[in-house]
PDB file of C-alpha atoms in Angstrom:
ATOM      1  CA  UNK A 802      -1.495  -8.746 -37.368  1.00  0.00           C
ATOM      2  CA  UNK A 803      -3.843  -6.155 -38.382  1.00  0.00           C
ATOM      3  CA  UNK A 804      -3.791  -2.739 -37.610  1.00  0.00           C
ATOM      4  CA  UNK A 805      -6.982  -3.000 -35.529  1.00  0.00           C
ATOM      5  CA  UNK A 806      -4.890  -5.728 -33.789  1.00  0.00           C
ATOM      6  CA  UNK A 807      -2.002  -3.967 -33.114  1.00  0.00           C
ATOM      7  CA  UNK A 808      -4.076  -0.980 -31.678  1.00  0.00           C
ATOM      8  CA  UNK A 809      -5.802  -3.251 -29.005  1.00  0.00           C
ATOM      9  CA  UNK A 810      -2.799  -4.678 -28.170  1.00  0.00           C
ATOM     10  CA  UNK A 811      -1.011  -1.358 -27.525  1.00  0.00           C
ATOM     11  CA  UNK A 812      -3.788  -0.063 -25.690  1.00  0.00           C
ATOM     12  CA  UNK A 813      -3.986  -3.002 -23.038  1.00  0.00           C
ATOM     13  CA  UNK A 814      -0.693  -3.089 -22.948  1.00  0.00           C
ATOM     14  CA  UNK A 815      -0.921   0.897 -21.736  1.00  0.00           C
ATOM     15  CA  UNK A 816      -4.102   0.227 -19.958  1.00  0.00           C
ATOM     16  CA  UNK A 817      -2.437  -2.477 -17.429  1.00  0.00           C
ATOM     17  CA  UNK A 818       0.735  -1.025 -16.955  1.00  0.00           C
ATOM     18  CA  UNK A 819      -0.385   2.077 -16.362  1.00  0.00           C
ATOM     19  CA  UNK A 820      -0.760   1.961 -13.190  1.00  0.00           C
ATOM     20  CA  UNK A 821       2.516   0.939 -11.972  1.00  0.00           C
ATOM     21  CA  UNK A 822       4.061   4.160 -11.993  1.00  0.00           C
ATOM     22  CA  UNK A 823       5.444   6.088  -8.996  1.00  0.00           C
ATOM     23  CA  UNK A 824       4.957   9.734  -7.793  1.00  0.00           C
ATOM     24  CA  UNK A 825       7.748  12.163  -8.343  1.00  0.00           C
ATOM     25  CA  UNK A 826      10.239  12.063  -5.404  1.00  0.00           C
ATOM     26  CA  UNK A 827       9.383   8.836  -4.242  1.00  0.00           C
ATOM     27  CA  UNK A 828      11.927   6.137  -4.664  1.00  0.00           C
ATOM     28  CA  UNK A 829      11.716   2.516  -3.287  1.00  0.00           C
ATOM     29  CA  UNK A 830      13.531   1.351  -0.215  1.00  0.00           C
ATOM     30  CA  UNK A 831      16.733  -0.891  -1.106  1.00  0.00           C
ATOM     31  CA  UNK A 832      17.739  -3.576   1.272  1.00  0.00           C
ATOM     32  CA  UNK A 833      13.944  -4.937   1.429  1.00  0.00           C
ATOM     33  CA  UNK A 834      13.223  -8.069   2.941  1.00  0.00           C
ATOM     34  CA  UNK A 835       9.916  -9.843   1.687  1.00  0.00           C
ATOM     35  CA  UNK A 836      10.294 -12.083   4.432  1.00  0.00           C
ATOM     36  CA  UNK A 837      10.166  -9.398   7.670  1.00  0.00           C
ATOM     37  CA  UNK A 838       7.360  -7.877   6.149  1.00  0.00           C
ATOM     38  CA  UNK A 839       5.044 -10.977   5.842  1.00  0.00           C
ATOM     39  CA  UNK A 840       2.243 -10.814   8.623  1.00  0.00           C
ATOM     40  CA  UNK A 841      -0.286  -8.312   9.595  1.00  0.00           C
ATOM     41  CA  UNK A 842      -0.439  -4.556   9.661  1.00  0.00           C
ATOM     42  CA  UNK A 843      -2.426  -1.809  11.208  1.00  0.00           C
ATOM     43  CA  UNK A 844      -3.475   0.803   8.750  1.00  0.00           C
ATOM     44  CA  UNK A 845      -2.423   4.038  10.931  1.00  0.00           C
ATOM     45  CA  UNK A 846      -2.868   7.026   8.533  1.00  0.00           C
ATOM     46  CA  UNK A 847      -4.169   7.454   4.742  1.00  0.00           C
ATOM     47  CA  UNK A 848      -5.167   9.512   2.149  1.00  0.00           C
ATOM     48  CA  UNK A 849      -8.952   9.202   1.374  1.00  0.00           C
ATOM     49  CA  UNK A 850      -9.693   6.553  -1.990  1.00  0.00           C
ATOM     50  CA  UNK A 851     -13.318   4.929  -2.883  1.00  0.00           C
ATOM     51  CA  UNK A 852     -12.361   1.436  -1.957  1.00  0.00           C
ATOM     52  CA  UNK A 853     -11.371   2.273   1.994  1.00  0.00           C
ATOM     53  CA  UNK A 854     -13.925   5.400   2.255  1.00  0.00           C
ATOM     54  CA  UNK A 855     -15.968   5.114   5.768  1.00  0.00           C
ATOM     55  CA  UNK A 856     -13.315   2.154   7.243  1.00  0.00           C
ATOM     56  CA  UNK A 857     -12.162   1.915  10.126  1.00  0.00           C
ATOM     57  CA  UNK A 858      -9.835  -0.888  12.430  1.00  0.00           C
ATOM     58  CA  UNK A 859      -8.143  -1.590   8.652  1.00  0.00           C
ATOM     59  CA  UNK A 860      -4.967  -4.588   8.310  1.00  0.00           C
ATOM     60  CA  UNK A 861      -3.444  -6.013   5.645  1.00  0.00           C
ATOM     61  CA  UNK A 862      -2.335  -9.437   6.214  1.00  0.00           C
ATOM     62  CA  UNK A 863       0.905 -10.872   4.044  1.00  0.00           C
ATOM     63  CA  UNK A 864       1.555 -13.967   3.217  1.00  0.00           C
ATOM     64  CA  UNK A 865       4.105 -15.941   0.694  1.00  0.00           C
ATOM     65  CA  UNK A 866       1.992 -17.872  -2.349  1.00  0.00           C
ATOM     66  CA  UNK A 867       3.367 -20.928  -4.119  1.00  0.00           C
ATOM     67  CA  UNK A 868       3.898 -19.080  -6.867  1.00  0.00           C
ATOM     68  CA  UNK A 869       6.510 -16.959  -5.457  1.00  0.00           C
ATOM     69  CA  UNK A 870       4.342 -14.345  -5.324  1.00  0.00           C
ATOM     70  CA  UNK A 871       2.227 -12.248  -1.961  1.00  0.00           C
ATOM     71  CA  UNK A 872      -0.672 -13.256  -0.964  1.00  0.00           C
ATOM     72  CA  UNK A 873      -2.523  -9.999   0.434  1.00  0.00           C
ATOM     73  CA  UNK A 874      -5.463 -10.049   2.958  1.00  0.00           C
ATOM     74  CA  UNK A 875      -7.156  -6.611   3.578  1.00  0.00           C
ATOM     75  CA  UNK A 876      -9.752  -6.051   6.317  1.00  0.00           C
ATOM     76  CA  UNK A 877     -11.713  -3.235   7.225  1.00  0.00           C
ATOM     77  CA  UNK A 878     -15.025  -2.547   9.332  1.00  0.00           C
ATOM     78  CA  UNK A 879     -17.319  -0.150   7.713  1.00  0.00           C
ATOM     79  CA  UNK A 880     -18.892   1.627  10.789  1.00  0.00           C
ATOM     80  CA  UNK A 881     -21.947   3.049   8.748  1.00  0.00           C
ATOM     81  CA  UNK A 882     -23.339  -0.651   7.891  1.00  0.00           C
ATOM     82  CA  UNK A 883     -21.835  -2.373  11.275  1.00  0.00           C
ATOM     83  CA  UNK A 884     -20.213  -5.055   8.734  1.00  0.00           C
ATOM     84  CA  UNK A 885     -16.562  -6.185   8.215  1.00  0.00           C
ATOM     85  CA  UNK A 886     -15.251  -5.856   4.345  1.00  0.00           C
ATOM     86  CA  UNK A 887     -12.225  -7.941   2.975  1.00  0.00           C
ATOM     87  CA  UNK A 888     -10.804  -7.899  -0.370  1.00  0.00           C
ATOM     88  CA  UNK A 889      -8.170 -10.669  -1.280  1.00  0.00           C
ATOM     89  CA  UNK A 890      -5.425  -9.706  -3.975  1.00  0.00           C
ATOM     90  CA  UNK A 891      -1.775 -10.971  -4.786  1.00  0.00           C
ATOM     91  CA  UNK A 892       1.171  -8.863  -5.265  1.00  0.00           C
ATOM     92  CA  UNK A 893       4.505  -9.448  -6.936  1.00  0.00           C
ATOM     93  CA  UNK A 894       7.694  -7.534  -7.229  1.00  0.00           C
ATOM     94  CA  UNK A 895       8.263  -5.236 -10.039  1.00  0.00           C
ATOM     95  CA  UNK A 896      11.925  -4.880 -10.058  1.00  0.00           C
ATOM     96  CA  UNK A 897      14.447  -7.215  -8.308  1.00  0.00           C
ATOM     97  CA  UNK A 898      13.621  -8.400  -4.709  1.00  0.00           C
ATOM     98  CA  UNK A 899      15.636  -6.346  -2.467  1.00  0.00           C
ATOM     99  CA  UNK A 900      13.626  -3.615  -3.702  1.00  0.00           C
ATOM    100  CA  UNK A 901      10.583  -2.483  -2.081  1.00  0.00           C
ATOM    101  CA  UNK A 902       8.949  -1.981  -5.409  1.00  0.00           C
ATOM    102  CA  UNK A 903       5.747  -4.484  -5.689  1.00  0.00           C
ATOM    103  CA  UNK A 904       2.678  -4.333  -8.318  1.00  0.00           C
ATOM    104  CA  UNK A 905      -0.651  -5.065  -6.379  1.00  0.00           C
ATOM    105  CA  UNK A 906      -4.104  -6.687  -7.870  1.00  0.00           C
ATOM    106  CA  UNK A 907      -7.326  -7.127  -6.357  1.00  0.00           C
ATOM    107  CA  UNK A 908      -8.956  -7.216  -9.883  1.00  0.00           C
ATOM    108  CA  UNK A 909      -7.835  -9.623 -12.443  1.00  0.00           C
ATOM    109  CA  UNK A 910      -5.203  -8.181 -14.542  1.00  0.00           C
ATOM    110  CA  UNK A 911      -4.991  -5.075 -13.191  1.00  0.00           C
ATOM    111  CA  UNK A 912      -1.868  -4.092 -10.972  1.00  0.00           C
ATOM    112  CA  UNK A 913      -1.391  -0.651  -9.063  1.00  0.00           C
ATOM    113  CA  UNK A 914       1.838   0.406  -7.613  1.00  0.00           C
ATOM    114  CA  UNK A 915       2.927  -0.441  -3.849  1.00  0.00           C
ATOM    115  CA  UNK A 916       5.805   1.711  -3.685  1.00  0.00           C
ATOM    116  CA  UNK A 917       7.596   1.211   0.436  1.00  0.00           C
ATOM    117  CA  UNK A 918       9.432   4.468   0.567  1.00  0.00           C
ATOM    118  CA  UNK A 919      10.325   4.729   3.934  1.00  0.00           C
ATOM    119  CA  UNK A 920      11.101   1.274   6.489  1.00  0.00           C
ATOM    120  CA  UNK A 921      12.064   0.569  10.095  1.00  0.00           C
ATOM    121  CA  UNK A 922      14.697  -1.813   8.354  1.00  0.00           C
ATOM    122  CA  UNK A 923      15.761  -2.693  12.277  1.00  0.00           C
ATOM    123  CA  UNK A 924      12.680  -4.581  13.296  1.00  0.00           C
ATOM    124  CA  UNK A 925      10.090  -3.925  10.548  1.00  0.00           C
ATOM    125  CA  UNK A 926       7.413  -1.979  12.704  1.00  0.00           C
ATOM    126  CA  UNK A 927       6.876   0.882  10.504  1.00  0.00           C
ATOM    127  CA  UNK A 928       6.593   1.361   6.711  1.00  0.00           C
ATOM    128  CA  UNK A 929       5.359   4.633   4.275  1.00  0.00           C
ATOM    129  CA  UNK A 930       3.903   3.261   1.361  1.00  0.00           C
ATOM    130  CA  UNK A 931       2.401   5.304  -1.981  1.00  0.00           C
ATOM    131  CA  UNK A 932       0.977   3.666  -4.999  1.00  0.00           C
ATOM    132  CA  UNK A 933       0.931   4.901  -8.085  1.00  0.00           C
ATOM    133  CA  UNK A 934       0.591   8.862  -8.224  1.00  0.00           C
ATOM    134  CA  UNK A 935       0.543  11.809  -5.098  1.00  0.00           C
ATOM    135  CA  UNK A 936      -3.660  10.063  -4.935  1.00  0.00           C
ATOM    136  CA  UNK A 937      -2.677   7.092  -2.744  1.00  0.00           C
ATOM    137  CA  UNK A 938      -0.016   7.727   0.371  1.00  0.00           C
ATOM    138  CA  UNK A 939      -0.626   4.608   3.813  1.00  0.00           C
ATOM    139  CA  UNK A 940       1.119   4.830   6.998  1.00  0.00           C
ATOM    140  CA  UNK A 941       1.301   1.042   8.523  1.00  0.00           C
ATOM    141  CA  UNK A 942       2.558  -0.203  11.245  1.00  0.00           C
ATOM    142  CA  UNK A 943       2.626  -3.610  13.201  1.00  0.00           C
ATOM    143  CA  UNK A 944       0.763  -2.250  16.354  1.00  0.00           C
ATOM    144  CA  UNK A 945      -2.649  -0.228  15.976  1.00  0.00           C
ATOM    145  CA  UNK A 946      -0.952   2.804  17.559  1.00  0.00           C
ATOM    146  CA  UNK A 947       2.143   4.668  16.681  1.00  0.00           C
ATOM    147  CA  UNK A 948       3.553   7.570  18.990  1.00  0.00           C
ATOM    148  CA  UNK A 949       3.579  11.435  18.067  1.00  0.00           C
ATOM    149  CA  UNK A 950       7.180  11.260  16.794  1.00  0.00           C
ATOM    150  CA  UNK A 951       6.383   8.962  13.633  1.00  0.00           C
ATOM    151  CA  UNK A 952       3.075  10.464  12.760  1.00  0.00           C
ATOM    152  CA  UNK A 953       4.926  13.788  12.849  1.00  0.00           C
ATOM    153  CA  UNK A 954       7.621  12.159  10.296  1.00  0.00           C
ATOM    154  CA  UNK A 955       5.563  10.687   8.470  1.00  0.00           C
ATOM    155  CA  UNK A 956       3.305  13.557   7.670  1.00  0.00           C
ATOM    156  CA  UNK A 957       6.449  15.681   6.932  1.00  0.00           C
ATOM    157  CA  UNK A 958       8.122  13.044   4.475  1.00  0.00           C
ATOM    158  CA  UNK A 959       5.053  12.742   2.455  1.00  0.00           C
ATOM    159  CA  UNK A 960       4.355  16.565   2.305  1.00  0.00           C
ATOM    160  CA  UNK A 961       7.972  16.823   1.103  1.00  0.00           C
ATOM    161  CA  UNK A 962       6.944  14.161  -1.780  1.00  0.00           C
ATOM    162  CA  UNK A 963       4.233  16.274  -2.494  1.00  0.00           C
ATOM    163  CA  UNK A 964       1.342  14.534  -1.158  1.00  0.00           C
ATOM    164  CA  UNK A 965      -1.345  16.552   0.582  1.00  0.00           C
ATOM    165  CA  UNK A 966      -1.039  15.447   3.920  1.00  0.00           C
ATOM    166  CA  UNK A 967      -3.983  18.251   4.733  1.00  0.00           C
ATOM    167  CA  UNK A 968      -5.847  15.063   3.824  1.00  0.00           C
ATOM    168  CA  UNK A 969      -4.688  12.540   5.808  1.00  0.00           C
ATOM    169  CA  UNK A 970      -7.455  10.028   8.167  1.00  0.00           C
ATOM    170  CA  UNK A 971      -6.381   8.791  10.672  1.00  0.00           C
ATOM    171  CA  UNK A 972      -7.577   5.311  11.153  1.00  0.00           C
ATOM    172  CA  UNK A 973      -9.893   4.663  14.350  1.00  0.00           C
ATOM    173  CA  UNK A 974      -8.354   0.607  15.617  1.00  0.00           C
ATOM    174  CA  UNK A 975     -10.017   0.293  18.172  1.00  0.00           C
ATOM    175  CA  UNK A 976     -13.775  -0.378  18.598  1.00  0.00           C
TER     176      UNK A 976
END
């Protein structure tokens, strides 16, 4: 292979992984189950990011593929243009699945990080997610409100990860 090769190679190989890193004091949930998280979620809180900006009523929908993998469904009304957006992707798990550890694509070959830190392991109704660096922080939950007490926690675990909560939206679900 020639060195030309070699350097392609080594950058796409650097190019689509990069992005499946986590922020610093953020570690996965252990105990995951892929199969109490399948279904639909409300999109309660986020940090602000290109492909969401102006959205508002926001789910993600999962669903298992044949391929073992997630199908993911996201769906967001964009109040400025009065018009519903979805974006289709699949999502698999990075390391084993008990972990909540998954590498998300919307665009080919490119994965980003969905990192669950923090679970309502009882009945799956809440979840803290991050992607790949301190840029990228969701709150989700199975109903489109959440009381006081988890917004509260949720702000305060993230700030203690180091995101910048003084940036948080919080998503508008109903019309």
């Amino acid at each position: 292979m020639s060195i030309t090769r070699r350097l392609l190679a080594l950058l796409s190989t650097l190019t689509l992984g990069g992005c499946l890193g986590m922020p610093k004091n953020v570690q996965p949930v252990t105990g995951f189950e892929l199969n109490r998280y399948l279904g639909r979620w409300y999109e309660i809180a986020r940090l602000d990011h290109s492909f969401e900006r102006g959205m508002e009523r926001v789910t993600a929908e999962y669903s298992l593929r044949e391929d073992g993998g997630v199908a993911v469904k996201n769906r967001g009304f964009l109040a400025a243009k009065q018009e519903w957006k979805e974006a289709a992707g699949k999502a698999f798990f990075v390391e084993e699945p008990g972990t909540g550890y998954l590498k998300v694509s919307f665009f080919g070959p490119f994965y980003g990080s969905y990192v669950i830190f923090e679970l309502d392991k009882e009945q799956y109704r809440y979840a803290f997610v991050a992607g790949p660096d301190h840029s990228y922080l969701w709150l989700l939950a199975r109903t489109p409100t959440v009381d006081t007490e988890l917004l509260t926690r949720f702000a305060e675990q993230a700030r203690q990860r180091g995101f910048d909560t003084s940036k948080l939206i919080y998503v508008q679900q109903q019309p």
